[in-house]
Amino acid sequence: MTTAASADEQLWSRCGGCSSLLYRKRLRRNLDVCPECGTHSRLTAPERLRQLVDPDTWVPLPDRAVEVDPIDFVDALPYPHRLTAARAGSGLDEAVLCGTARIGGHPLALAVMDFRFLGGSLGCAVGELITRAAERALADAMPLVLVTASGGARMQEGALSLMQMATVSQALAGLREAGLLTVSVITDPTYGGVAASFATNTDLVLAESGARMGFAGPRVIRQVTGRDLPEGFQTAEFLLRHGQVDMVVPRRALRGRLAALLAAAAAGRHRVRRLVVPRQEPARPAARPADGPEPVAVADAWDTVRAARHPGRPTTMDYLDSAFDGFVELHGDRLGADCPAVVGGLARLDGRPVVVVGHQKGHTTAELVARNFGMASPAGHRKALRLMRLAARLGLPVVTLVDTPGADPGISAEQHGQAAAIAENILALSVLPTPVIAVITGEGGSGGALALAVADRVLMLNHAVYSVISPEGCAAILWPDSGAAPQAARALRLTAPDLCRLGVADEIVPEPPGGAHADPEQAGALLRRAVAANLAPLLDVPAATLVRRRRQRFRRFGAARTGLVAVPR
């Protein structure tokens, strides 16, 4: 029985912007935009589809997500319980709806995210579904439109969720190579791994009025910087002023604007040959440690985290002295800045010229502060990208050394396009026509690490960690106890043996007894041996084959983990 109170609640709604009491039918007629102040309420994915696509043209992809729990994650609740609750609450199988449709009569593939489902987070199933939408667009030679609404990568799936940033980005690279239009529509909110990959990797980036986007969220930025944020920080209008989106579009004009863009693309596009997605190669078996001393047994994942953060642990500059020869440092992003948290240049590895790029922390407090604790700014990511593209032009292999708690979460970094800078690195590495070896030497933190780690071979030192989020950050979000970081470290499966079993890392590089900080010279020798051994087989591989295999490597992180099933039409 419907009570008078519940009936009133269905008839009226209070605006989250100006607190006006609004007649619900009037609000719906205005596309859930407050007629008093213009605040755009969040839409569900089905509501978004009804507003955007031509009637009776939406055809879902013939795939349905089933339960995915790749690392058996448990916090206050087991992850499968959270998935069940999200499905019951949203009526969706996952945080995205993917299919084909028409807008203004123009065919397209479409992926629409839904924030109700675990904050629209990017997990293996979401990455796989969006990738399949991109592959459908490629196969049918039509544009792809992505409507984003997400808090970022899904921490309950650990580093495998981080890999989806690369998986989807390389699918977009295929569309770019084929000359097919890609468009992202940023809706509120779009943060973290989604902002730092496919949301900003498209040809055009549209932002709905009032939508917020950034790599780090406002709360994190306030905690890290201790500063108040500028008025309108990270909103669509702020992003437009700072050159990070192509246009800001009110909801009522969004469908018409997309139709115009699709029409222009159709008029200007040359005939595109239908392409077939390459058949997936079987997954590689779990990697074995490189020859050398047996890896030091670590009692607990939290011990590994502390070892990875040890102030005496060798830095990139230390390894450039001990594992490489003749290093010549190159500076600057050529756009006005030189980020000290990223170093790179030309060097020799066993007599062979290579380009080395890595995060630089330091050992003392003064060094750490000067290097921003190894947290790269947008200028750092752009410097790394410039050097990697230089390597490709010169035909030189690339070696990256990853040791960062994450990308710089500061106000200036957001103003200068941190998410887009990371996204561009991920996209460029997925198509770089030269061998790439990545080594996680200490902390591999989130998108800041992945920006240097989309590689043909990913190695991890025995006491290194690689994770979608820090244990402290994960504990603060998912555990009621603020001291649960050790428990979160175990749940995240962030150690080298864990990640080799998951296929994220290919090989464990041994460390000297007591860890790399106990004998930096020997640590450098072991790293040199491992990198040289992994690089040698890649040197004679044709560039096209190299890129295809690299793409297949990251494609498997979605295809092998999701358990998607076809839905009969």
PDB file of C-alpha atoms in Angstrom, residues 65-329:
ATOM      1  CA  ALA A  65      28.683 -10.154 -17.440  1.00  0.00           C
ATOM      2  CA  VAL A  66      28.703 -12.931 -14.879  1.00  0.00           C
ATOM      3  CA  GLU A  67      30.254 -12.819 -11.433  1.00  0.00           C
ATOM      4  CA  VAL A  68      33.958 -11.935 -11.432  1.00  0.00           C
ATOM      5  CA  ASP A  69      36.164 -12.217  -8.334  1.00  0.00           C
ATOM      6  CA  PRO A  70      39.684 -12.672  -9.740  1.00  0.00           C
ATOM      7  CA  ILE A  71      41.631 -12.205  -6.483  1.00  0.00           C
ATOM      8  CA  ASP A  72      39.097 -13.504  -3.902  1.00  0.00           C
ATOM      9  CA  PHE A  73      38.924 -10.044  -2.332  1.00  0.00           C
ATOM     10  CA  VAL A  74      37.344  -9.654   1.096  1.00  0.00           C
ATOM     11  CA  ASP A  75      37.078  -6.472   3.156  1.00  0.00           C
ATOM     12  CA  ALA A  76      34.179  -5.850   5.527  1.00  0.00           C
ATOM     13  CA  LEU A  77      32.130  -7.860   3.005  1.00  0.00           C
ATOM     14  CA  PRO A  78      33.198 -10.454   0.421  1.00  0.00           C
ATOM     15  CA  TYR A  79      33.368  -8.889  -3.033  1.00  0.00           C
ATOM     16  CA  PRO A  80      30.672 -11.226  -4.496  1.00  0.00           C
ATOM     17  CA  HIS A  81      28.240  -9.891  -1.877  1.00  0.00           C
ATOM     18  CA  ARG A  82      28.932  -6.328  -3.031  1.00  0.00           C
ATOM     19  CA  LEU A  83      28.335  -7.377  -6.646  1.00  0.00           C
ATOM     20  CA  THR A  84      25.032  -9.003  -5.730  1.00  0.00           C
ATOM     21  CA  ALA A  85      23.903  -5.864  -3.899  1.00  0.00           C
ATOM     22  CA  ALA A  86      24.960  -3.644  -6.814  1.00  0.00           C
ATOM     23  CA  ARG A  87      23.003  -5.791  -9.266  1.00  0.00           C
ATOM     24  CA  ALA A  88      19.933  -5.761  -7.080  1.00  0.00           C
ATOM     25  CA  GLY A  89      20.123  -2.013  -6.515  1.00  0.00           C
ATOM     26  CA  SER A  90      20.750  -1.014 -10.135  1.00  0.00           C
ATOM     27  CA  GLY A  91      18.994  -3.739 -12.102  1.00  0.00           C
ATOM     28  CA  LEU A  92      22.159  -4.038 -14.212  1.00  0.00           C
ATOM     29  CA  ASP A  93      24.668  -6.868 -14.615  1.00  0.00           C
ATOM     30  CA  GLU A  94      27.603  -4.464 -14.512  1.00  0.00           C
ATOM     31  CA  ALA A  95      28.531  -0.787 -14.408  1.00  0.00           C
ATOM     32  CA  VAL A  96      28.192  -0.252 -18.170  1.00  0.00           C
ATOM     33  CA  LEU A  97      25.669  -0.856 -20.942  1.00  0.00           C
ATOM     34  CA  CYS A  98      27.173  -1.508 -24.374  1.00  0.00           C
ATOM     35  CA  GLY A  99      25.571  -1.921 -27.758  1.00  0.00           C
ATOM     36  CA  THR A 100      24.820  -0.312 -31.101  1.00  0.00           C
ATOM     37  CA  ALA A 101      22.296   2.397 -31.898  1.00  0.00           C
ATOM     38  CA  ARG A 102      21.624   5.414 -34.066  1.00  0.00           C
ATOM     39  CA  ILE A 103      21.766   9.081 -33.144  1.00  0.00           C
ATOM     40  CA  GLY A 104      20.258  11.415 -35.703  1.00  0.00           C
ATOM     41  CA  GLY A 105      20.073   8.455 -38.070  1.00  0.00           C
ATOM     42  CA  HIS A 106      23.815   7.761 -37.855  1.00  0.00           C
ATOM     43  CA  PRO A 107      24.959   4.313 -36.679  1.00  0.00           C
ATOM     44  CA  LEU A 108      27.421   4.008 -33.824  1.00  0.00           C
ATOM     45  CA  ALA A 109      28.673   1.736 -31.083  1.00  0.00           C
ATOM     46  CA  LEU A 110      27.890   3.070 -27.630  1.00  0.00           C
ATOM     47  CA  ALA A 111      29.035   2.376 -24.066  1.00  0.00           C
ATOM     48  CA  VAL A 112      27.213   4.115 -21.202  1.00  0.00           C
ATOM     49  CA  MET A 113      28.487   3.835 -17.627  1.00  0.00           C
ATOM     50  CA  ASP A 114      26.250   3.816 -14.563  1.00  0.00           C
ATOM     51  CA  PHE A 115      27.550   5.315 -11.299  1.00  0.00           C
ATOM     52  CA  ARG A 116      24.993   3.417  -9.209  1.00  0.00           C
ATOM     53  CA  PHE A 117      26.902   0.173  -9.778  1.00  0.00           C
ATOM     54  CA  LEU A 118      29.848   0.306  -7.326  1.00  0.00           C
ATOM     55  CA  GLY A 119      30.533   3.910  -8.265  1.00  0.00           C
ATOM     56  CA  GLY A 120      30.784   3.054 -11.972  1.00  0.00           C
ATOM     57  CA  SER A 121      34.132   1.473 -11.198  1.00  0.00           C
ATOM     58  CA  LEU A 122      36.302  -0.047 -13.915  1.00  0.00           C
ATOM     59  CA  GLY A 123      36.764  -3.772 -13.376  1.00  0.00           C
ATOM     60  CA  CYS A 124      37.598  -6.668 -15.667  1.00  0.00           C
ATOM     61  CA  ALA A 125      34.028  -7.133 -16.891  1.00  0.00           C
ATOM     62  CA  VAL A 126      33.523  -3.409 -17.531  1.00  0.00           C
ATOM     63  CA  GLY A 127      36.815  -3.200 -19.419  1.00  0.00           C
ATOM     64  CA  GLU A 128      35.941  -6.260 -21.461  1.00  0.00           C
ATOM     65  CA  LEU A 129      32.481  -4.970 -22.365  1.00  0.00           C
ATOM     66  CA  ILE A 130      33.789  -1.556 -23.470  1.00  0.00           C
ATOM     67  CA  THR A 131      36.583  -3.238 -25.418  1.00  0.00           C
ATOM     68  CA  ARG A 132      34.042  -5.412 -27.196  1.00  0.00           C
ATOM     69  CA  ALA A 133      32.030  -2.325 -28.052  1.00  0.00           C
ATOM     70  CA  ALA A 134      35.176  -0.792 -29.582  1.00  0.00           C
ATOM     71  CA  GLU A 135      35.873  -3.994 -31.487  1.00  0.00           C
ATOM     72  CA  ARG A 136      32.303  -3.961 -32.792  1.00  0.00           C
ATOM     73  CA  ALA A 137      32.796  -0.380 -33.969  1.00  0.00           C
ATOM     74  CA  LEU A 138      35.989  -1.437 -35.743  1.00  0.00           C
ATOM     75  CA  ALA A 139      34.404  -4.488 -37.351  1.00  0.00           C
ATOM     76  CA  ASP A 140      31.412  -2.485 -38.597  1.00  0.00           C
ATOM     77  CA  ALA A 141      33.449   0.639 -39.473  1.00  0.00           C
ATOM     78  CA  MET A 142      31.383   3.014 -37.354  1.00  0.00           C
ATOM     79  CA  PRO A 143      32.105   5.616 -34.658  1.00  0.00           C
ATOM     80  CA  LEU A 144      32.319   4.839 -30.949  1.00  0.00           C
ATOM     81  CA  VAL A 145      30.787   7.061 -28.259  1.00  0.00           C
ATOM     82  CA  LEU A 146      31.624   6.536 -24.573  1.00  0.00           C
ATOM     83  CA  VAL A 147      29.518   8.117 -21.825  1.00  0.00           C
ATOM     84  CA  THR A 148      31.559   8.023 -18.641  1.00  0.00           C
ATOM     85  CA  ALA A 149      30.494   8.151 -14.991  1.00  0.00           C
ATOM     86  CA  SER A 150      32.991   6.540 -12.656  1.00  0.00           C
ATOM     87  CA  GLY A 151      35.008   6.869  -9.493  1.00  0.00           C
ATOM     88  CA  GLY A 152      37.929   5.026 -11.133  1.00  0.00           C
ATOM     89  CA  ALA A 153      39.394   1.521 -11.190  1.00  0.00           C
ATOM     90  CA  ARG A 154      37.736  -1.142  -9.060  1.00  0.00           C
ATOM     91  CA  MET A 155      40.062  -1.865  -6.147  1.00  0.00           C
ATOM     92  CA  GLN A 156      38.377  -5.191  -5.337  1.00  0.00           C
ATOM     93  CA  GLU A 157      39.948  -6.595  -8.514  1.00  0.00           C
ATOM     94  CA  GLY A 158      43.456  -5.377  -7.704  1.00  0.00           C
ATOM     95  CA  ALA A 159      46.013  -4.812 -10.446  1.00  0.00           C
ATOM     96  CA  LEU A 160      43.792  -6.589 -12.965  1.00  0.00           C
ATOM     97  CA  SER A 161      41.405  -3.622 -12.839  1.00  0.00           C
ATOM     98  CA  LEU A 162      44.388  -1.344 -13.476  1.00  0.00           C
ATOM     99  CA  MET A 163      45.198  -3.355 -16.608  1.00  0.00           C
ATOM    100  CA  GLN A 164      41.777  -2.469 -18.049  1.00  0.00           C
ATOM    101  CA  MET A 165      43.006   1.083 -18.571  1.00  0.00           C
ATOM    102  CA  ALA A 166      45.479  -0.283 -21.106  1.00  0.00           C
ATOM    103  CA  THR A 167      43.091  -2.852 -22.567  1.00  0.00           C
ATOM    104  CA  VAL A 168      40.431  -0.292 -23.466  1.00  0.00           C
ATOM    105  CA  SER A 169      42.983   2.320 -24.560  1.00  0.00           C
ATOM    106  CA  GLN A 170      44.566   0.007 -27.093  1.00  0.00           C
ATOM    107  CA  ALA A 171      41.113  -0.800 -28.475  1.00  0.00           C
ATOM    108  CA  LEU A 172      40.704   2.942 -29.044  1.00  0.00           C
ATOM    109  CA  ALA A 173      44.112   2.978 -30.722  1.00  0.00           C
ATOM    110  CA  GLY A 174      42.779   0.466 -33.252  1.00  0.00           C
ATOM    111  CA  LEU A 175      39.888   2.786 -34.073  1.00  0.00           C
ATOM    112  CA  ARG A 176      42.254   5.729 -34.396  1.00  0.00           C
ATOM    113  CA  GLU A 177      44.427   3.778 -36.851  1.00  0.00           C
ATOM    114  CA  ALA A 178      41.338   2.884 -38.900  1.00  0.00           C
ATOM    115  CA  GLY A 179      40.247   6.533 -39.113  1.00  0.00           C
ATOM    116  CA  LEU A 180      37.045   5.987 -37.126  1.00  0.00           C
ATOM    117  CA  LEU A 181      35.733   8.744 -34.862  1.00  0.00           C
ATOM    118  CA  THR A 182      35.795   8.226 -31.094  1.00  0.00           C
ATOM    119  CA  VAL A 183      33.953  10.568 -28.717  1.00  0.00           C
ATOM    120  CA  SER A 184      33.737  10.597 -24.943  1.00  0.00           C
ATOM    121  CA  VAL A 185      30.966  12.356 -23.084  1.00  0.00           C
ATOM    122  CA  ILE A 186      32.119  13.229 -19.574  1.00  0.00           C
ATOM    123  CA  THR A 187      29.289  13.125 -17.057  1.00  0.00           C
ATOM    124  CA  ASP A 188      29.377  13.613 -13.312  1.00  0.00           C
ATOM    125  CA  PRO A 189      31.611  12.275 -11.864  1.00  0.00           C
ATOM    126  CA  THR A 190      34.520  10.873 -13.914  1.00  0.00           C
ATOM    127  CA  TYR A 191      37.684  10.220 -11.914  1.00  0.00           C
ATOM    128  CA  GLY A 192      40.733   8.016 -11.476  1.00  0.00           C
ATOM    129  CA  GLY A 193      41.555   5.257 -13.928  1.00  0.00           C
ATOM    130  CA  VAL A 194      38.649   6.047 -16.240  1.00  0.00           C
ATOM    131  CA  ALA A 195      39.639   9.723 -16.513  1.00  0.00           C
ATOM    132  CA  ALA A 196      43.263   8.683 -17.036  1.00  0.00           C
ATOM    133  CA  SER A 197      42.508   6.316 -19.903  1.00  0.00           C
ATOM    134  CA  PHE A 198      39.588   6.016 -22.300  1.00  0.00           C
ATOM    135  CA  ALA A 199      37.648   9.078 -21.074  1.00  0.00           C
ATOM    136  CA  THR A 200      40.422  11.344 -22.378  1.00  0.00           C
ATOM    137  CA  ASN A 201      41.901   9.080 -25.078  1.00  0.00           C
ATOM    138  CA  THR A 202      39.211   9.784 -27.647  1.00  0.00           C
ATOM    139  CA  ASP A 203      39.348  12.128 -30.647  1.00  0.00           C
ATOM    140  CA  LEU A 204      36.817  14.458 -29.055  1.00  0.00           C
ATOM    141  CA  VAL A 205      36.038  15.032 -25.382  1.00  0.00           C
ATOM    142  CA  LEU A 206      32.664  16.590 -24.581  1.00  0.00           C
ATOM    143  CA  ALA A 207      31.676  17.455 -21.028  1.00  0.00           C
ATOM    144  CA  GLU A 208      28.101  17.775 -19.849  1.00  0.00           C
ATOM    145  CA  SER A 209      27.449  21.039 -18.016  1.00  0.00           C
ATOM    146  CA  GLY A 210      28.563  20.832 -14.385  1.00  0.00           C
ATOM    147  CA  ALA A 211      30.249  17.439 -14.750  1.00  0.00           C
ATOM    148  CA  ARG A 212      33.439  16.923 -12.742  1.00  0.00           C
ATOM    149  CA  MET A 213      36.525  15.113 -13.997  1.00  0.00           C
ATOM    150  CA  GLY A 214      40.028  14.619 -12.634  1.00  0.00           C
ATOM    151  CA  PHE A 215      42.668  12.041 -11.858  1.00  0.00           C
ATOM    152  CA  ALA A 216      42.521  12.580  -8.075  1.00  0.00           C
ATOM    153  CA  GLY A 217      39.316  13.411  -6.242  1.00  0.00           C
ATOM    154  CA  PRO A 218      38.862  16.664  -4.327  1.00  0.00           C
ATOM    155  CA  ARG A 219      39.083  14.981  -0.910  1.00  0.00           C
ATOM    156  CA  VAL A 220      42.411  13.346  -1.774  1.00  0.00           C
ATOM    157  CA  ILE A 221      43.804  16.609  -3.117  1.00  0.00           C
ATOM    158  CA  ARG A 222      42.810  18.487   0.032  1.00  0.00           C
ATOM    159  CA  GLN A 223      44.398  15.815   2.227  1.00  0.00           C
ATOM    160  CA  VAL A 224      47.663  15.780   0.257  1.00  0.00           C
ATOM    161  CA  THR A 225      48.067  19.523  -0.290  1.00  0.00           C
ATOM    162  CA  GLY A 226      46.309  20.930   2.772  1.00  0.00           C
ATOM    163  CA  ARG A 227      44.930  23.673   0.527  1.00  0.00           C
ATOM    164  CA  ASP A 228      41.464  24.906  -0.314  1.00  0.00           C
ATOM    165  CA  LEU A 229      40.436  24.196  -3.880  1.00  0.00           C
ATOM    166  CA  PRO A 230      39.653  26.951  -6.413  1.00  0.00           C
ATOM    167  CA  GLU A 231      36.026  27.797  -7.073  1.00  0.00           C
ATOM    168  CA  GLY A 232      34.496  25.328  -9.537  1.00  0.00           C
ATOM    169  CA  PHE A 233      37.599  23.099  -9.395  1.00  0.00           C
ATOM    170  CA  GLN A 234      37.453  20.127 -11.823  1.00  0.00           C
ATOM    171  CA  THR A 235      34.032  21.094 -13.192  1.00  0.00           C
ATOM    172  CA  ALA A 236      33.343  21.042 -16.921  1.00  0.00           C
ATOM    173  CA  GLU A 237      33.728  24.801 -17.125  1.00  0.00           C
ATOM    174  CA  PHE A 238      37.045  24.640 -15.246  1.00  0.00           C
ATOM    175  CA  LEU A 239      38.243  21.890 -17.610  1.00  0.00           C
ATOM    176  CA  LEU A 240      37.293  23.971 -20.633  1.00  0.00           C
ATOM    177  CA  ARG A 241      39.254  26.983 -19.354  1.00  0.00           C
ATOM    178  CA  HIS A 242      42.306  24.766 -18.854  1.00  0.00           C
ATOM    179  CA  GLY A 243      42.129  23.215 -22.320  1.00  0.00           C
ATOM    180  CA  GLN A 244      41.176  19.690 -21.235  1.00  0.00           C
ATOM    181  CA  VAL A 245      37.860  19.257 -23.054  1.00  0.00           C
ATOM    182  CA  ASP A 246      36.691  20.269 -26.514  1.00  0.00           C
ATOM    183  CA  MET A 247      33.367  21.702 -25.434  1.00  0.00           C
ATOM    184  CA  VAL A 248      30.857  21.923 -22.606  1.00  0.00           C
ATOM    185  CA  VAL A 249      27.352  20.949 -23.649  1.00  0.00           C
ATOM    186  CA  PRO A 250      24.121  21.320 -21.663  1.00  0.00           C
ATOM    187  CA  ARG A 251      22.093  18.121 -21.481  1.00  0.00           C
ATOM    188  CA  ARG A 252      19.310  19.399 -23.706  1.00  0.00           C
ATOM    189  CA  ALA A 253      21.773  20.095 -26.527  1.00  0.00           C
ATOM    190  CA  LEU A 254      23.844  16.934 -26.132  1.00  0.00           C
ATOM    191  CA  ARG A 255      21.919  14.674 -28.507  1.00  0.00           C
ATOM    192  CA  GLY A 256      21.922  17.303 -31.253  1.00  0.00           C
ATOM    193  CA  ARG A 257      25.630  17.999 -30.804  1.00  0.00           C
ATOM    194  CA  LEU A 258      26.485  14.298 -31.078  1.00  0.00           C
ATOM    195  CA  ALA A 259      24.293  13.955 -34.159  1.00  0.00           C
ATOM    196  CA  ALA A 260      26.148  16.843 -35.819  1.00  0.00           C
ATOM    197  CA  LEU A 261      29.536  15.328 -35.022  1.00  0.00           C
ATOM    198  CA  LEU A 262      28.492  11.916 -36.327  1.00  0.00           C
ATOM    199  CA  ALA A 263      27.161  13.522 -39.504  1.00  0.00           C
ATOM    200  CA  ALA A 264      30.448  15.361 -40.069  1.00  0.00           C
ATOM    201  CA  ALA A 265      32.426  12.164 -39.526  1.00  0.00           C
ATOM    202  CA  ALA A 266      30.209  10.246 -41.952  1.00  0.00           C
ATOM    203  CA  ALA A 267      30.571  12.930 -44.620  1.00  0.00           C
ATOM    204  CA  GLY A 268      34.325  13.143 -44.323  1.00  0.00           C
ATOM    205  CA  ARG A 269      35.236   9.529 -43.765  1.00  0.00           C
ATOM    206  CA  HIS A 270      36.786   7.561 -46.600  1.00  0.00           C
ATOM    207  CA  ARG A 271      35.679   4.021 -47.142  1.00  0.00           C
ATOM    208  CA  VAL A 272      37.130   1.945 -44.304  1.00  0.00           C
ATOM    209  CA  ARG A 273      37.924  -1.689 -44.953  1.00  0.00           C
ATOM    210  CA  ARG A 274      36.275  -4.056 -42.510  1.00  0.00           C
ATOM    211  CA  LEU A 275      38.891  -5.364 -40.145  1.00  0.00           C
ATOM    212  CA  VAL A 276      38.950  -8.626 -38.274  1.00  0.00           C
ATOM    213  CA  VAL A 277      40.018  -8.640 -34.630  1.00  0.00           C
ATOM    214  CA  PRO A 278      43.107 -10.899 -34.327  1.00  0.00           C
ATOM    215  CA  ARG A 279      42.548 -14.275 -32.753  1.00  0.00           C
ATOM    216  CA  GLN A 280      43.743 -14.334 -29.157  1.00  0.00           C
ATOM    217  CA  GLU A 281      46.915 -16.234 -28.392  1.00  0.00           C
ATOM    218  CA  PRO A 282      46.861 -18.602 -25.416  1.00  0.00           C
ATOM    219  CA  ALA A 283      47.921 -17.044 -22.138  1.00  0.00           C
ATOM    220  CA  ARG A 284      51.515 -17.552 -21.096  1.00  0.00           C
ATOM    221  CA  PRO A 285      52.196 -19.847 -18.170  1.00  0.00           C
ATOM    222  CA  ALA A 286      53.057 -18.285 -14.840  1.00  0.00           C
ATOM    223  CA  ALA A 287      56.509 -16.761 -14.920  1.00  0.00           C
ATOM    224  CA  ARG A 288      59.495 -18.211 -13.123  1.00  0.00           C
ATOM    225  CA  PRO A 289      62.135 -16.151 -11.327  1.00  0.00           C
ATOM    226  CA  ALA A 290      65.222 -15.210 -13.322  1.00  0.00           C
ATOM    227  CA  ASP A 291      68.444 -17.120 -12.748  1.00  0.00           C
ATOM    228  CA  GLY A 292      70.332 -15.961  -9.676  1.00  0.00           C
ATOM    229  CA  PRO A 293      69.876 -16.084  -5.930  1.00  0.00           C
ATOM    230  CA  GLU A 294      66.629 -17.533  -4.679  1.00  0.00           C
ATOM    231  CA  PRO A 295      64.072 -14.781  -3.953  1.00  0.00           C
ATOM    232  CA  VAL A 296      64.075 -13.826  -0.312  1.00  0.00           C
ATOM    233  CA  ALA A 297      61.022 -15.279   1.399  1.00  0.00           C
ATOM    234  CA  VAL A 298      58.643 -12.583   2.593  1.00  0.00           C
ATOM    235  CA  ALA A 299      56.363 -13.462   5.486  1.00  0.00           C
ATOM    236  CA  ASP A 300      53.566 -11.068   4.667  1.00  0.00           C
ATOM    237  CA  ALA A 301      52.355  -8.677   1.939  1.00  0.00           C
ATOM    238  CA  TRP A 302      52.609  -5.757   4.365  1.00  0.00           C
ATOM    239  CA  ASP A 303      56.294  -6.602   4.923  1.00  0.00           C
ATOM    240  CA  THR A 304      56.749  -6.366   1.161  1.00  0.00           C
ATOM    241  CA  VAL A 305      55.054  -2.958   1.070  1.00  0.00           C
ATOM    242  CA  ARG A 306      57.404  -1.675   3.756  1.00  0.00           C
ATOM    243  CA  ALA A 307      60.423  -3.124   1.951  1.00  0.00           C
ATOM    244  CA  ALA A 308      59.339  -1.479  -1.325  1.00  0.00           C
ATOM    245  CA  ARG A 309      59.227   1.873   0.496  1.00  0.00           C
ATOM    246  CA  HIS A 310      62.558   1.499   2.324  1.00  0.00           C
ATOM    247  CA  PRO A 311      64.443   4.824   2.077  1.00  0.00           C
ATOM    248  CA  GLY A 312      67.673   3.021   1.220  1.00  0.00           C
ATOM    249  CA  ARG A 313      66.163   1.150  -1.732  1.00  0.00           C
ATOM    250  CA  PRO A 314      68.013   1.911  -4.996  1.00  0.00           C
ATOM    251  CA  THR A 315      66.431   4.627  -7.122  1.00  0.00           C
ATOM    252  CA  THR A 316      66.365   4.940 -10.890  1.00  0.00           C
ATOM    253  CA  MET A 317      69.524   7.079 -10.795  1.00  0.00           C
ATOM    254  CA  ASP A 318      71.229   4.394  -8.695  1.00  0.00           C
ATOM    255  CA  TYR A 319      70.323   1.725 -11.245  1.00  0.00           C
ATOM    256  CA  LEU A 320      71.509   3.954 -14.078  1.00  0.00           C
ATOM    257  CA  ASP A 321      74.912   3.928 -12.379  1.00  0.00           C
ATOM    258  CA  SER A 322      75.017   0.227 -11.509  1.00  0.00           C
ATOM    259  CA  ALA A 323      73.041  -1.562 -14.258  1.00  0.00           C
ATOM    260  CA  PHE A 324      73.582   0.717 -17.258  1.00  0.00           C
ATOM    261  CA  ASP A 325      76.567   2.509 -18.781  1.00  0.00           C
ATOM    262  CA  GLY A 326      77.124   5.946 -20.272  1.00  0.00           C
ATOM    263  CA  PHE A 327      73.827   7.498 -19.232  1.00  0.00           C
ATOM    264  CA  VAL A 328      73.135  10.877 -20.866  1.00  0.00           C
ATOM    265  CA  GLU A 329      70.147  12.582 -19.279  1.00  0.00           C
TER     266      GLU A 329
END
